[in-house]
Amino acid sequence: MSSVTSKPLFLRAAAGESTERPPIWLMRQAGRILPQYRALRQKFPDFKAFVKTPEAAAEATIQPVDELQVDAAIIFSDILVIPEAMGLDYEMIEAKGPKFPKTIENQGDIDILRSGTEAAANLEYVYQALRITKKELNGRVPLIGFAGAPWTILAYMVEGGGSKTFSKARRMLYAEPQQAHALLQKITDTTIAYLKQQVAAGADLIQLFDSWAGELAPAHYQAFAMPYLRQICDALPEVPKTIFAKGAWFALEDIGQSSCQVVGLDWNTSPAFAREKVGPQKVLQGNLDPCTLYADAKTIREETLRMIGAFQGKHIVNLGHGVYPDTPLDGVRVFVDTVKGMRYER
Ligand code: CP3
């Protein structure tokens, strides 16, 4: 239906244009929900080796487009490639998650980190994966590039992994605020250089994942997260930007004033509340509870249509967080097909 010259549905929606239906993609769609992903993953000794093989990363990126017919692809990589490029190595431990053998504890640890273009030069494998994907997609759907938001990256670098409380990272903001700002600025400089190269390699839209946004007090989000998100968005005028700040309903007004086009929502935030906070211009993305997809087909259809109704347009359909790896593929299919089969009433 769409010709090579017409702007794809996903990018029209991201630009705030009115569309015949909302586009749909899923956070974490390039991953373990797909049997073909699990098969490809088997060929590598670990997750990092997979991420660093551009041909394989491109294949994983395209798998959900082939299998589910989603309206956008997201490059297969991870937010933790940034700390590694800056000089802080991580391990991805099977069935557990990321672990940093060494963490950031003091100013000296921050001083020795690489940053900006020097750090971003270590991520050539991501740019190559984007170029290959772009070529293989051949205009079928737009390609989303991404990075972690500076606060979330700081949290991993200071905690050394996931955490129940993030008390080490939050403590740094109170006890050593200058160190926190120095680290956030280095992460930001690296992220900007990295994302500029992603755009040069073919990314059509950039999403910033602030997975641990909800851990911060509102004033801390304003002081330690927003200024860096603004710097990144302002540095990338060539493409639309999406800010997904999970749990940060309290920051929606500030995010609404940033230069991003799209605001991602978790399932705890109602579309009406978000619209009131961000104002009329922004496009909203989300926000079905990922657990909906474990329900029967009828329930998934009803919940999906109810959600779309609540957004009232200017909407990109997604889940409120990444799809859980054990989600039945049939549930995912019902979700995607429901959206692709509906039309807005005019
Ligand atoms: O969305 C996509 O399909 C693109 C690929 C993608 C991955 N990670 C692949 C991945 C994206 C966009 C991410 C982002 C990411 N990574 C975030 C932000 C989004 C969110 O979920 O809040 C975060 C916090 C990470 C860090 C991370 N990576 C963790 C905590 C884990 C372990 C937990 C888990 O899901 O297994 C990862 C590993 C990871 N990243 C996997 C995938 C497909 C699973 C590892 C595997 O296949 O062996």
PDB file of C-alpha atoms in Angstrom, residues 22 263-267 269-275 278 282-288 303-320 344:
ATOM      1  CA  PRO A  22      -2.409   4.277  14.956  1.00  0.00           C
ATOM      2  CA  VAL A 263       6.149  10.698  24.949  1.00  0.00           C
ATOM      3  CA  GLY A 264       6.096   7.038  25.975  1.00  0.00           C
ATOM      4  CA  LEU A 265       3.764   6.029  28.797  1.00  0.00           C
ATOM      5  CA  ASP A 266       3.745   3.103  31.214  1.00  0.00           C
ATOM      6  CA  TRP A 267       0.438   1.371  32.019  1.00  0.00           C
ATOM      7  CA  THR A 269      -0.535   6.471  33.638  1.00  0.00           C
ATOM      8  CA  SER A 270      -3.944   7.203  32.168  1.00  0.00           C
ATOM      9  CA  PRO A 271      -3.985   8.668  28.647  1.00  0.00           C
ATOM     10  CA  ALA A 272      -6.220  11.570  29.780  1.00  0.00           C
ATOM     11  CA  PHE A 273      -3.871  12.497  32.641  1.00  0.00           C
ATOM     12  CA  ALA A 274      -0.844  12.350  30.338  1.00  0.00           C
ATOM     13  CA  ARG A 275      -2.556  14.454  27.653  1.00  0.00           C
ATOM     14  CA  VAL A 278       2.067  17.179  28.148  1.00  0.00           C
ATOM     15  CA  LYS A 282       2.946  15.722  21.694  1.00  0.00           C
ATOM     16  CA  VAL A 283       2.191  12.284  20.339  1.00  0.00           C
ATOM     17  CA  LEU A 284       1.658   9.695  23.082  1.00  0.00           C
ATOM     18  CA  GLN A 285       2.999   6.144  22.866  1.00  0.00           C
ATOM     19  CA  GLY A 286       1.863   3.120  24.859  1.00  0.00           C
ATOM     20  CA  ASN A 287       0.530   1.880  27.150  1.00  0.00           C
ATOM     21  CA  LEU A 288      -1.146  -1.506  27.428  1.00  0.00           C
ATOM     22  CA  GLU A 303      -8.486  -3.974  26.052  1.00  0.00           C
ATOM     23  CA  THR A 304      -6.548  -2.851  22.978  1.00  0.00           C
ATOM     24  CA  LEU A 305      -9.524  -1.062  21.438  1.00  0.00           C
ATOM     25  CA  ARG A 306     -10.491   0.461  24.782  1.00  0.00           C
ATOM     26  CA  MET A 307      -6.960   1.842  25.147  1.00  0.00           C
ATOM     27  CA  ILE A 308      -6.940   3.270  21.615  1.00  0.00           C
ATOM     28  CA  GLY A 309     -10.275   4.941  22.345  1.00  0.00           C
ATOM     29  CA  ALA A 310      -8.883   6.531  25.501  1.00  0.00           C
ATOM     30  CA  PHE A 311      -5.988   8.140  23.600  1.00  0.00           C
ATOM     31  CA  GLN A 312      -8.274   9.809  21.041  1.00  0.00           C
ATOM     32  CA  GLY A 313      -5.633  10.060  18.308  1.00  0.00           C
ATOM     33  CA  LYS A 314      -2.034  11.392  18.294  1.00  0.00           C
ATOM     34  CA  HIS A 315      -1.116   7.905  19.409  1.00  0.00           C
ATOM     35  CA  ILE A 316       1.437   5.190  18.661  1.00  0.00           C
ATOM     36  CA  VAL A 317       0.308   1.839  20.064  1.00  0.00           C
ATOM     37  CA  ASN A 318       2.776  -0.035  22.260  1.00  0.00           C
ATOM     38  CA  LEU A 319       2.886  -1.759  25.628  1.00  0.00           C
ATOM     39  CA  GLY A 320       3.580   0.187  28.813  1.00  0.00           C
ATOM     40  CA  TYR A 344     -10.308   5.741  13.371  1.00  0.00           C
TER      41      TYR A 344
END
